[in-house]
Every structure is written in structure tokens, then in C-alpha cells.
Coordinates of C-alpha atoms (C1' of nucleotides) in Angstrom, one line a residue:
Chain A
M24 CA -116.4 51.8 -22.8
T25 CA -113.4 50.6 -24.6
G26 CA -111.6 49.9 -21.4
A27 CA -112.3 46.2 -21.2
P28 CA -113.5 44.6 -24.4
T29 CA -115.9 41.8 -23.6
P30 CA -114.8 38.2 -24.3
R31 CA -117.5 38.0 -26.9
A32 CA -116.1 41.1 -28.7
V33 CA -112.7 39.5 -28.6
A34 CA -113.9 36.3 -30.0
R35 CA -115.8 38.1 -32.7
A36 CA -112.7 40.0 -33.8
E37 CA -110.7 36.9 -33.8
T38 CA -113.2 34.9 -35.9
T39 CA -113.5 37.8 -38.3
A40 CA -109.7 37.9 -38.7
R41 CA -109.6 34.1 -39.2
I42 CA -112.3 34.2 -41.8
K43 CA -110.3 36.8 -43.7
E44 CA -107.1 34.9 -43.3
L45 CA -108.6 31.6 -44.6
A46 CA -110.3 33.5 -47.4
L47 CA -107.0 34.9 -48.4
A48 CA -105.4 31.5 -48.3
Q49 CA -108.2 30.1 -50.5
L50 CA -107.8 33.1 -52.8
A51 CA -104.2 32.4 -53.2
E52 CA -104.8 28.9 -54.6
S53 CA -108.1 29.2 -56.4
G54 CA -108.6 32.8 -57.4
A55 CA -111.2 35.3 -56.4
S56 CA -114.1 34.1 -58.4
S57 CA -114.0 30.7 -56.8
L58 CA -113.7 32.0 -53.3
S59 CA -116.3 30.0 -51.4
L60 CA -117.9 31.1 -48.2
R61 CA -118.9 27.5 -47.5
A62 CA -115.3 26.3 -47.9
V63 CA -114.1 29.0 -45.5
A64 CA -116.8 27.9 -43.1
R65 CA -115.8 24.3 -43.3
A66 CA -112.2 25.2 -42.7
L67 CA -113.3 27.1 -39.6
D68 CA -115.5 24.2 -38.4
L69 CA -118.4 26.4 -38.7
V70 CA -121.7 25.9 -40.4
S71 CA -122.0 27.9 -43.6
S72 CA -124.7 30.2 -42.4
A73 CA -122.7 31.3 -39.4
I74 CA -120.3 33.1 -41.7
Y75 CA -123.0 35.6 -42.4
R76 CA -122.8 36.9 -38.8
Y77 CA -119.4 38.3 -39.8
Y78 CA -119.7 39.2 -43.5
A79 CA -123.1 40.0 -44.8
S80 CA -122.2 38.6 -48.2
R81 CA -119.4 37.2 -50.3
D82 CA -118.9 40.6 -51.9
E83 CA -118.4 42.2 -48.4
L84 CA -115.6 39.7 -47.7
I85 CA -114.0 40.4 -51.0
T86 CA -114.2 44.1 -50.3
A87 CA -112.3 43.5 -47.0
L88 CA -109.7 41.6 -48.9
I89 CA -109.4 44.4 -51.5
V90 CA -108.9 47.0 -48.9
D91 CA -106.3 44.9 -47.2
A92 CA -104.5 44.4 -50.4
Y93 CA -104.3 48.1 -51.2
D94 CA -103.1 48.8 -47.7
D95 CA -100.5 46.1 -47.9
L96 CA -99.2 47.2 -51.3
A97 CA -99.2 50.8 -50.3
A98 CA -97.2 50.0 -47.2
A99 CA -94.6 48.1 -49.2
V100 CA -94.2 50.9 -51.6
E101 CA -94.1 53.5 -48.8
V102 CA -91.3 51.6 -47.1
A103 CA -89.3 51.3 -50.3
V104 CA -89.7 55.0 -51.0
E105 CA -88.9 56.2 -47.5
H106 CA -85.1 56.1 -47.7
P107 CA -84.2 59.6 -46.7
R108 CA -80.6 59.3 -47.6
R109 CA -81.1 58.2 -51.2
G110 CA -81.9 60.6 -54.0
A111 CA -85.3 61.0 -55.6
R112 CA -84.4 58.9 -58.6
H113 CA -83.3 56.0 -56.4
R114 CA -86.4 56.3 -54.2
F115 CA -88.7 56.2 -57.3
V116 CA -86.9 53.2 -58.8
D117 CA -87.1 51.4 -55.4
G118 CA -90.8 52.2 -55.2
C119 CA -91.4 50.7 -58.6
A120 CA -89.4 47.7 -57.7
A121 CA -91.4 47.2 -54.5
M122 CA -94.6 47.3 -56.5
R123 CA -93.4 44.6 -58.9
T124 CA -92.0 42.5 -56.0
W125 CA -95.3 42.7 -54.2
A126 CA -97.3 41.9 -57.3
R127 CA -95.2 38.9 -58.2
A128 CA -95.4 37.6 -54.7
E129 CA -99.1 38.0 -54.4
P130 CA -100.5 37.8 -58.0
H131 CA -104.0 36.9 -56.8
R132 CA -104.2 40.0 -54.6
W133 CA -102.8 42.1 -57.4
A134 CA -105.5 40.7 -59.7
L135 CA -108.0 41.6 -57.0
I136 CA -107.2 45.3 -57.1
Y137 CA -105.9 45.9 -60.6
G138 CA -107.4 43.1 -62.5
S139 CA -110.8 43.1 -64.1
A140 CA -113.5 44.1 -61.8
I141 CA -115.7 41.3 -60.6
P142 CA -118.9 41.3 -62.7
G143 CA -121.7 43.1 -61.0
Y144 CA -119.4 43.9 -58.2
T145 CA -118.9 47.6 -57.8
A146 CA -116.1 48.8 -55.5
P147 CA -117.5 50.6 -52.5
A148 CA -116.2 54.0 -51.5
D149 CA -114.0 52.4 -48.8
T150 CA -111.6 51.3 -51.4
V151 CA -110.7 54.6 -53.0
A152 CA -108.6 56.0 -50.1
P153 CA -106.4 52.9 -49.9
A154 CA -106.1 52.8 -53.7
A155 CA -105.0 56.4 -53.7
R156 CA -102.4 55.6 -51.1
V157 CA -100.6 53.3 -53.5
V158 CA -100.2 55.9 -56.3
R159 CA -99.4 58.6 -53.8
A160 CA -96.6 56.6 -52.3
L161 CA -95.1 56.0 -55.7
C162 CA -95.3 59.7 -56.5
T163 CA -93.8 61.1 -53.4
P164 CA -90.2 60.9 -54.5
V165 CA -91.1 63.0 -57.4
A166 CA -93.1 65.5 -55.4
D167 CA -90.3 65.8 -52.9
D168 CA -87.9 66.5 -55.8
R169 CA -90.2 69.1 -57.3
G170 CA -88.9 72.3 -58.8
I171 CA -87.6 71.0 -62.0
G172 CA -90.6 71.3 -64.2
T173 CA -90.8 70.0 -67.7
G174 CA -91.3 73.4 -69.3
R175 CA -94.5 72.6 -71.1
D176 CA -97.7 73.5 -69.3
V177 CA -101.0 71.7 -69.7
G178 CA -104.1 73.7 -70.1
G179 CA -107.8 73.1 -70.8
R180 CA -109.9 70.5 -69.2
L181 CA -107.0 68.1 -68.8
G182 CA -105.1 70.8 -66.8
A183 CA -108.0 71.1 -64.4
Q184 CA -108.3 67.3 -64.1
L185 CA -104.6 67.0 -63.3
D186 CA -105.0 69.7 -60.7
A187 CA -107.9 67.9 -59.2
T188 CA -106.0 64.6 -59.2
G189 CA -102.9 66.2 -57.6
A190 CA -105.1 67.7 -54.9
A191 CA -106.9 64.4 -54.3
L192 CA -103.6 62.7 -53.9
D193 CA -102.3 65.6 -51.8
L194 CA -99.3 66.0 -54.1
D195 CA -97.8 69.3 -54.9
V196 CA -96.5 68.9 -58.5
D197 CA -97.1 70.9 -61.6
R198 CA -99.5 69.6 -64.2
A199 CA -97.0 68.3 -66.7
T200 CA -95.3 66.3 -64.0
M201 CA -98.7 65.0 -62.8
L202 CA -99.4 63.9 -66.3
T203 CA -96.1 62.1 -66.6
L204 CA -96.8 60.4 -63.2
I205 CA -100.1 59.1 -64.3
G206 CA -98.6 57.9 -67.5
A207 CA -95.9 56.1 -65.5
F208 CA -98.3 54.6 -63.1
G209 CA -100.4 53.4 -66.0
R210 CA -97.4 51.8 -67.6
L211 CA -96.4 50.0 -64.5
V212 CA -99.8 48.6 -64.0
G213 CA -100.1 47.6 -67.6
L214 CA -96.7 45.9 -67.8
L215 CA -97.3 44.1 -64.5
T216 CA -100.7 43.0 -65.6
L217 CA -99.3 41.7 -68.8
E218 CA -96.4 39.9 -67.0
L219 CA -98.6 38.3 -64.4
N220 CA -101.2 37.1 -66.9
G221 CA -98.5 35.4 -69.0
H222 CA -98.5 37.7 -72.0
F223 CA -94.7 37.8 -71.9
V224 CA -94.1 34.1 -72.1
G225 CA -93.2 34.3 -75.7
G226 CA -89.8 35.9 -75.3
L227 CA -89.7 38.5 -72.6
E228 CA -89.8 36.2 -69.6
P229 CA -88.1 36.8 -67.2
A230 CA -89.0 40.4 -67.4
D231 CA -86.6 41.8 -64.8
D232 CA -84.4 43.5 -67.4
L233 CA -87.4 44.8 -69.3
W234 CA -88.7 46.2 -66.0
A235 CA -85.5 47.8 -65.1
A236 CA -85.1 49.5 -68.5
I237 CA -88.6 50.8 -68.5
V238 CA -88.3 52.2 -65.0
E239 CA -85.1 53.9 -65.9
R240 CA -86.7 55.5 -68.9
E241 CA -89.6 56.6 -66.8
A242 CA -87.3 58.2 -64.3
D243 CA -85.7 60.0 -67.1
D244 CA -89.1 61.3 -68.3
L245 CA -89.8 62.5 -64.8
G246 CA -86.6 64.5 -64.8
L247 CA -85.2 62.6 -61.8
Chain B
M13 CA -115.5 15.8 -98.7
T14 CA -116.1 19.4 -98.2
G15 CA -118.2 19.6 -101.2
A16 CA -121.6 19.3 -99.7
P17 CA -121.7 19.7 -95.9
T18 CA -124.3 17.5 -94.5
P19 CA -127.4 19.1 -93.0
R20 CA -126.3 17.8 -89.7
A21 CA -123.0 19.5 -89.9
V22 CA -124.7 22.8 -90.9
A23 CA -127.0 22.5 -87.9
R24 CA -124.1 21.8 -85.6
A25 CA -122.2 24.9 -86.9
E26 CA -125.3 27.0 -86.5
T27 CA -125.9 25.8 -82.9
T28 CA -122.3 26.3 -82.0
A29 CA -122.4 29.8 -83.3
R30 CA -125.7 30.6 -81.5
I31 CA -124.2 29.3 -78.2
K32 CA -121.2 31.6 -78.6
E33 CA -123.5 34.4 -79.5
L34 CA -125.7 34.0 -76.5
A35 CA -122.8 33.5 -74.2
L36 CA -121.4 36.8 -75.5
A37 CA -124.7 38.5 -74.8
Q38 CA -124.7 37.1 -71.3
L39 CA -121.1 38.1 -70.8
A40 CA -121.9 41.6 -71.7
E41 CA -124.4 42.0 -68.9
S42 CA -123.1 39.8 -66.2
G43 CA -119.4 39.4 -66.6
A44 CA -117.2 36.4 -67.3
S45 CA -117.3 34.7 -64.0
S46 CA -121.1 34.5 -63.9
L47 CA -121.4 33.1 -67.4
S48 CA -123.7 30.2 -67.0
L49 CA -123.9 27.3 -69.4
R50 CA -127.3 26.5 -68.0
A51 CA -128.6 30.0 -68.8
V52 CA -127.3 29.7 -72.3
A53 CA -129.0 26.4 -72.7
R54 CA -132.2 27.9 -71.4
A55 CA -132.0 30.7 -73.8
L56 CA -131.5 28.2 -76.6
D57 CA -134.4 26.0 -75.5
L58 CA -132.0 23.3 -74.8
V59 CA -131.5 21.1 -71.8
S60 CA -128.3 22.0 -70.0
S61 CA -126.5 18.8 -70.7
A62 CA -126.9 19.2 -74.4
I63 CA -124.5 22.2 -74.4
Y64 CA -121.7 19.8 -73.7
R65 CA -122.1 18.3 -77.2
Y66 CA -120.7 21.6 -78.4
Y67 CA -118.3 22.8 -75.8
A68 CA -116.7 20.2 -73.5
S69 CA -116.6 22.7 -70.6
R70 CA -117.3 26.2 -69.5
D71 CA -113.6 27.0 -69.9
E72 CA -113.7 25.8 -73.5
L73 CA -116.5 28.2 -74.3
I74 CA -114.7 31.0 -72.6
T75 CA -111.6 30.2 -74.6
A76 CA -113.6 30.5 -77.8
L77 CA -114.8 33.9 -76.6
I78 CA -111.3 35.0 -75.8
V79 CA -110.0 34.1 -79.2
D80 CA -112.9 35.9 -80.8
A81 CA -112.2 39.0 -78.7
Y82 CA -108.5 39.1 -79.6
D83 CA -109.5 38.7 -83.3
D84 CA -112.1 41.4 -83.1
L85 CA -109.8 43.9 -81.3
A86 CA -107.0 43.1 -83.7
A87 CA -109.2 43.6 -86.7
A88 CA -110.3 47.0 -85.3
V89 CA -106.8 48.1 -84.8
E90 CA -105.7 46.8 -88.1
V91 CA -108.4 48.8 -89.9
A92 CA -107.5 51.9 -88.1
V93 CA -103.8 51.6 -88.9
E94 CA -104.3 50.7 -92.5
H95 CA -104.7 54.2 -93.9
P96 CA -102.0 54.2 -96.6
R97 CA -102.3 58.0 -97.2
R98 CA -101.7 59.1 -93.6
G99 CA -98.3 59.3 -92.0
A100 CA -96.9 56.9 -89.5
R101 CA -97.7 59.1 -86.6
H102 CA -101.3 59.5 -87.6
R103 CA -101.6 55.8 -88.2
F104 CA -100.2 55.0 -84.8
V105 CA -102.5 57.5 -83.0
D106 CA -105.4 56.1 -84.9
G107 CA -104.5 52.6 -83.8
C108 CA -104.4 53.6 -80.2
A109 CA -107.7 55.4 -80.5
A110 CA -109.2 52.3 -82.1
M111 CA -108.0 50.2 -79.2
R112 CA -109.6 52.5 -76.6
T113 CA -112.8 52.8 -78.6
W114 CA -113.1 49.0 -78.8
A115 CA -112.2 48.6 -75.1
R116 CA -114.8 51.1 -74.0
A117 CA -117.4 49.6 -76.3
E118 CA -116.7 46.1 -75.1
P119 CA -115.4 46.4 -71.5
H120 CA -116.3 42.8 -70.6
R121 CA -114.4 41.4 -73.6
W122 CA -111.5 43.6 -72.8
A123 CA -111.5 42.3 -69.3
L124 CA -111.6 38.8 -70.7
I125 CA -108.3 39.2 -72.6
Y126 CA -106.4 41.8 -70.6
G127 CA -108.0 41.5 -67.2
S128 CA -107.0 39.2 -64.5
A129 CA -106.8 35.6 -65.6
I130 CA -109.6 33.4 -64.5
P131 CA -108.3 31.4 -61.5
G132 CA -107.2 28.0 -62.4
Y133 CA -107.9 28.8 -66.0
T134 CA -104.8 28.7 -68.1
A135 CA -105.0 30.2 -71.6
P136 CA -104.4 27.4 -74.2
A137 CA -102.0 28.0 -77.0
D138 CA -104.7 28.9 -79.4
T139 CA -104.9 32.3 -77.8
V140 CA -101.3 33.5 -78.3
A141 CA -101.5 34.0 -82.0
P142 CA -104.6 36.3 -81.9
A143 CA -103.0 38.1 -78.9
A144 CA -99.9 38.7 -80.9
R145 CA -102.0 40.0 -83.8
V146 CA -103.2 42.9 -81.6
V147 CA -99.8 44.2 -80.6
R148 CA -98.4 43.6 -84.0
A149 CA -101.2 45.7 -85.6
L150 CA -100.4 48.5 -83.2
C151 CA -96.7 48.3 -84.0
T152 CA -96.9 48.2 -87.8
P153 CA -97.0 52.0 -88.3
V154 CA -93.7 52.3 -86.5
A155 CA -92.2 49.3 -88.3
D156 CA -93.2 50.8 -91.6
D157 CA -91.6 54.1 -90.6
R158 CA -88.4 52.5 -89.4
G159 CA -85.0 53.9 -90.2
I160 CA -85.0 56.6 -87.6
G161 CA -83.5 54.8 -84.7
T162 CA -83.2 56.2 -81.2
G163 CA -79.5 56.1 -81.2
R164 CA -79.0 54.0 -78.0
D165 CA -78.7 50.3 -78.5
V166 CA -79.8 47.6 -76.0
G167 CA -77.5 44.8 -75.2
G168 CA -77.4 41.9 -72.9
R169 CA -80.2 39.5 -72.2
L170 CA -82.8 42.2 -72.8
G171 CA -81.4 42.8 -76.2
A172 CA -81.9 39.1 -77.1
Q173 CA -85.4 39.1 -75.6
L174 CA -86.3 42.1 -77.7
D175 CA -85.0 40.5 -80.8
A176 CA -87.0 37.4 -80.1
T177 CA -90.1 39.4 -79.5
G178 CA -89.6 41.3 -82.7
A179 CA -89.2 38.0 -84.5
A180 CA -92.2 36.5 -82.9
L181 CA -94.3 39.5 -84.0
D182 CA -92.7 39.5 -87.4
L183 CA -91.7 43.1 -86.9
D184 CA -88.4 44.5 -88.3
V185 CA -87.5 47.2 -85.8
D186 CA -84.3 47.8 -83.8
R187 CA -84.1 46.9 -80.2
A188 CA -84.5 50.3 -78.7
T189 CA -87.7 50.8 -80.8
M190 CA -89.0 47.4 -79.8
L191 CA -88.4 48.4 -76.1
T192 CA -90.3 51.6 -76.6
L193 CA -93.1 49.8 -78.4
I194 CA -93.5 47.3 -75.5
G195 CA -93.5 50.2 -73.1
A196 CA -96.1 51.9 -75.1
F197 CA -98.3 48.9 -75.3
G198 CA -98.0 48.3 -71.6
R199 CA -99.0 51.8 -70.9
L200 CA -102.0 51.7 -73.1
V201 CA -103.1 48.4 -71.5
G202 CA -102.6 49.8 -68.1
L203 CA -104.4 53.1 -68.6
L204 CA -107.3 51.4 -70.3
T205 CA -107.5 48.9 -67.5
L206 CA -107.5 51.6 -64.9
E207 CA -110.1 53.6 -66.8
L208 CA -112.4 50.7 -67.4
N209 CA -112.1 49.6 -63.8
G210 CA -113.1 53.0 -62.5
H211 CA -109.7 54.0 -61.0
F212 CA -110.1 57.4 -62.7
V213 CA -113.5 58.3 -61.3
G214 CA -111.8 60.7 -58.8
G215 CA -110.9 63.5 -61.2
L216 CA -109.7 62.1 -64.5
E217 CA -113.0 61.1 -65.9
P218 CA -113.7 61.5 -68.8
A219 CA -110.2 60.4 -69.8
D220 CA -110.3 61.4 -73.5
D221 CA -107.9 64.3 -73.0
L222 CA -105.6 62.3 -70.9
W223 CA -105.5 59.6 -73.5
A224 CA -104.8 62.0 -76.3
A225 CA -102.0 63.6 -74.4
I226 CA -100.4 60.3 -73.4
V227 CA -100.6 58.9 -77.0
E228 CA -99.0 62.1 -78.4
R229 CA -96.2 61.7 -75.9
E230 CA -95.8 58.1 -76.9
A231 CA -95.7 59.0 -80.5
D232 CA -92.9 61.5 -79.7
D233 CA -91.0 58.8 -77.8
L234 CA -91.3 56.6 -80.9
G235 CA -89.8 59.3 -83.0
L236 CA -92.9 59.5 -85.2
Chain C
dC8 C1' -132.3 -2.1 -95.0
dG9 C1' -129.8 -2.2 -91.2
dA10 C1' -126.0 -0.7 -88.3
dT11 C1' -123.6 3.4 -86.6
dG12 C1' -123.2 7.4 -84.5
dG13 C1' -124.6 12.1 -83.5
dC14 C1' -128.1 14.4 -80.7
dA15 C1' -131.3 15.8 -77.1
dA16 C1' -133.4 14.7 -72.9
dG17 C1' -133.6 13.6 -68.1
dA18 C1' -132.0 12.3 -63.7
dG19 C1' -128.6 13.0 -60.6
dC20 C1' -124.2 14.4 -57.9
dA21 C1' -121.8 17.7 -55.4
dC22 C1' -121.3 22.1 -54.9
dC23 C1' -122.6 27.3 -54.4
dG24 C1' -124.7 32.0 -52.0
dC25 C1' -128.1 33.2 -49.1
dT26 C1' -132.4 33.1 -45.9
dC27 C1' -135.1 31.6 -42.2
dT28 C1' -136.0 29.7 -37.9
dC29 C1' -134.7 27.8 -33.6
dT30 C1' -131.8 27.3 -29.6
dC31 C1' -128.4 28.5 -26.4
dT32 C1' -125.3 31.8 -24.3
dT33 C1' -123.4 36.1 -23.3
dT34 C1' -124.4 40.7 -22.2
dG35 C1' -126.0 44.8 -20.0
dT36 C1' -129.4 46.9 -17.2
dG37 C1' -133.5 47.9 -14.1
Chain D
dC30 C1' -129.5 39.7 -8.9
dA31 C1' -132.8 38.6 -12.2
dC32 C1' -134.4 39.2 -16.6
dA33 C1' -134.9 41.0 -21.1
dA34 C1' -132.1 41.9 -25.2
dA35 C1' -128.7 40.9 -28.2
dG36 C1' -125.3 37.8 -30.2
dA37 C1' -123.8 33.4 -32.0
dG38 C1' -124.2 28.9 -33.9
dA39 C1' -127.0 25.0 -36.0
dG40 C1' -129.9 23.1 -39.3
dA41 C1' -133.1 22.9 -43.0
dG42 C1' -134.1 24.7 -47.2
dC43 C1' -134.5 27.4 -51.8
dG44 C1' -132.8 28.1 -56.2
dG45 C1' -128.9 28.1 -58.7
dT46 C1' -124.3 26.1 -60.8
dG47 C1' -120.9 22.7 -63.7
dC48 C1' -120.7 18.3 -65.1
dT49 C1' -121.7 13.1 -65.8
dC50 C1' -124.3 9.2 -67.1
dT51 C1' -127.9 6.7 -69.2
dT52 C1' -131.7 6.3 -72.3
dG53 C1' -134.0 6.8 -76.5
dC54 C1' -134.6 8.9 -81.1
dC55 C1' -133.4 9.8 -85.7
dA56 C1' -130.4 11.1 -89.6
dT57 C1' -126.6 9.3 -92.1
dC58 C1' -123.9 6.0 -94.6
dG59 C1' -122.3 1.3 -95.9

DNA sequence: CGATGGCAAGAGCACCGCTCTCTCTTTGTG
DNA sequence: CACAAAGAGAGAGCGGTGCTCTTGCCATCG
């Protein structure tokens, strides 16, 4: 069945990939909300209606781009974090650096996944697994280094939520560490969002030093 | 000159306000990128081209909404922070709570100011003062409580950037505190963005307890 | 009173997402 | 192998968008 893919199937896969590729290029220079299926079709020498053979709607194309972006970012962080010879602290810092590097290189794709949701557009379930992969990758150095513990435990509803989150991410860390990790991830996302959206132009640009200082502090908080 | 505004000027101001008001309503239910001048015109019983007498372009209308959003959020935080009888820590915590309350009540406006920048749209200079007002309001409890100092100083380029930022915000705090404040603001923005965009639906929703725990930690870090 | 200038209207341009129908070609099967 | 089924593109079309330009009305001010 899968032995010899028919020429038509090959062509279809190729066209689908080209559409995504051209959409990405267009995204890079005009942003998500002005992504035009018609323009993609034009660039492909196709009539606009033909696009709908490949993506049922503009939202479906955007969803594909979102999933790709998550996967791409997650892969970048995973690679950065996967240095077996370095200590946990170095791996965490490298993971953070990889995230910022990716975000600065692909600000439009960053905006796609961590920016404001497109109005009326609700992310389908396909996106949650890739999204989780990103935060999981960033957390693995800490999980691998587990055993330190911050002393304080977290109880109540928040404790249960943290347990559930750790389980969903397949991370074996105590609650207090999980809380710190979520806080760290939130901080990274926030600072990156602010930087990419130009909120730092006043006096904090370039933000390399700021980023480094913050990440070091975060590593301290994580007991790395 | 300003003694008796002509009826025409009054009518113009009124129409301008109504346009903004209707645009805001439309924003609330459809999001920024689907804000339609034509729809606003229809709701106003105006022909679409007439809108351009009041706002030269869609971007200009959106800019007006952005400035309003900053001002509104800043006012909310300022009120929350202005309790003279409470201690600095309480005031800071209240300010953070006000920010989250506002963001959850007006997620579309939050997205407008802290979400991904609209493609091709570059925020005009008019927006930086209101934007600074927000972070300044959040920082005032700490600045009022100054004198503690975290011990460590920050040198180099980052130190200068922190000085510049403190000056731009008209805040008299030492560099290490400024760094912590920026980190705190970034974290708040990031967590709020994640929450509003549904990144917590897995297991952290509702995020009230998470928010409370994070803010308490932040207050600790600030030495409040 | 008469000239000026703000204001609304309407037509129009170039674009958009999406649907429908029609035709042609590839595919898989009886 | 022939033929029905399914896939792919083309084209027309609908209702929507931001924005421009021209035209005519009417309040305002010299």
C-alpha cells in the first residue's frame, strides 16, 4: 500500500509543502493577519480556488504553520539542551539562549505561537502536543538534576495543578520546582515578547545583557 | 478661541468618540485584525468613506485604541497601588492583581498592547508614554519603599541601561532593583499572555492560585 | 452676502476568503 | 483492458475589505 506512492500523491505532497513554504515566506514579510491565500496561489501559478484542495481554509494553513513553528522551536531548544557533558545549569542556560535566538531569528513565527491569538481563531488540539514539547525541552535539564528540592512544599489546589502539569509534561519534579519552572517559562516568554514588540527600545536595547542576567537569576532560583 | 467651541467642532468630537467606541465594541467580539471600518460606518449610519474624515486610516484608529488601552490599564494599576495606608508589599501585590483583573476583563485590549504587533504596523511615538505609565505604576510601591537594596550591584552596559530605564520611568531605584522589576514585569506579561491565549488549559486553569504564588515570590525577590 | 471649507455621499479600484460548477486527468478496480 | 470513481485545476461569482476621488450640500466666518 505504501510501497509505491502514486505520482499524484507525490505531486500532492510537493504542492502542499510548497504552499506552506510560500505561506511562511509571506508570513515573514507581512505578518500573519495579512497572509493571503490568493497571493500564495499567484506565487504558485495556481488559480486561487485550487488552494482549497490542499488547505480547507486560511485557518487550516495557519494551523499547519503554527505546528511547524512549535516543532521547530522545540527542536532548537532540545538540541541546545542535549549536551550530555555540560552541567544542568549550563544546559538550562543554553536552552534559554536557544529560545531567544530562535525567537529573534523568526519573530513572525514567534508571534504566531506566543503572540496574541488570532481573533476568532481557536487553536485546534493538534497544537498542544508541540507546544508542550517546547516547555518540556526547557525543563529537562532541571528534571535531570532533580533531588535538590527547594524545601517549601506547595499544597492545595495549586499543588494538584502543578502535579497535573508535571504529569502532562512527563517531568518528574517536585511541586515547588514545577512552580519555579512555570514562572521561569512565563518570564522568558514575557521578556521575549516585550523585546520583539519593541517595548525595550527606550533604553534596554540591545537586551543581550539583560537576558543573560535574568537567565542567571532564574538558574539560581532553580537551584542549579 | 477655546471659549465657545463651535457646534461643528462639538459634533466632530462626538462622532470621533462614537467611532472609537463602536470600534472598541467590535474589537471586543472579533479581535483587532478583523476590525472593519466599513462595519463601524454601518453601525454609525454613515457611508464608509465618511469615516476617513475622522481617522485617516485603519491603523490610525487602532493606534487610538492602543493609547486608550494603555491609559486605561495604567489608571487601573495606579488606583490599585495608591492605597497610602497599606504597606509596599500589599500595594505591589494589589497592582499585580489589578493588572491581571484588567487583562482578563479586556483580553482583546490586552492583546492589542502586549500581543504580537500587527504586521507592518509600527507603533507611533504616541504610544510609548502611556506604555511607560503602566510599568511605572507597577513599580512605584517598590520605589517608595526603596532603601533596602539587594546588595549586589550591576555594572557594565547593563548597569547603564538600567539607569537609563529608571530615568525614563522617573523611578529612583538602584540598578539591581530595577533589574528585578523588569524581570517581574516581564514575568507578569508572559504569564498573562500565556493564560489569556489558553496555554494553561491543560492543568493550570484557573490560574488564580498560580498567579498569587508567583506574585508573592516576586514580592519576596523585591525585598518587600 | 458671498466665499471658504468641513462634511457626507456615492462610485469605483484592487484586493480578500470562499463556493460552485465544469472539465480534464489520474487512479484503481471489475 | 475498459470504465467508473476520485482528484486536480480553471473560471465565474458572491459578499466582504481598505482606501481614493469626485460631487454636492450646508454651516461658518470675513
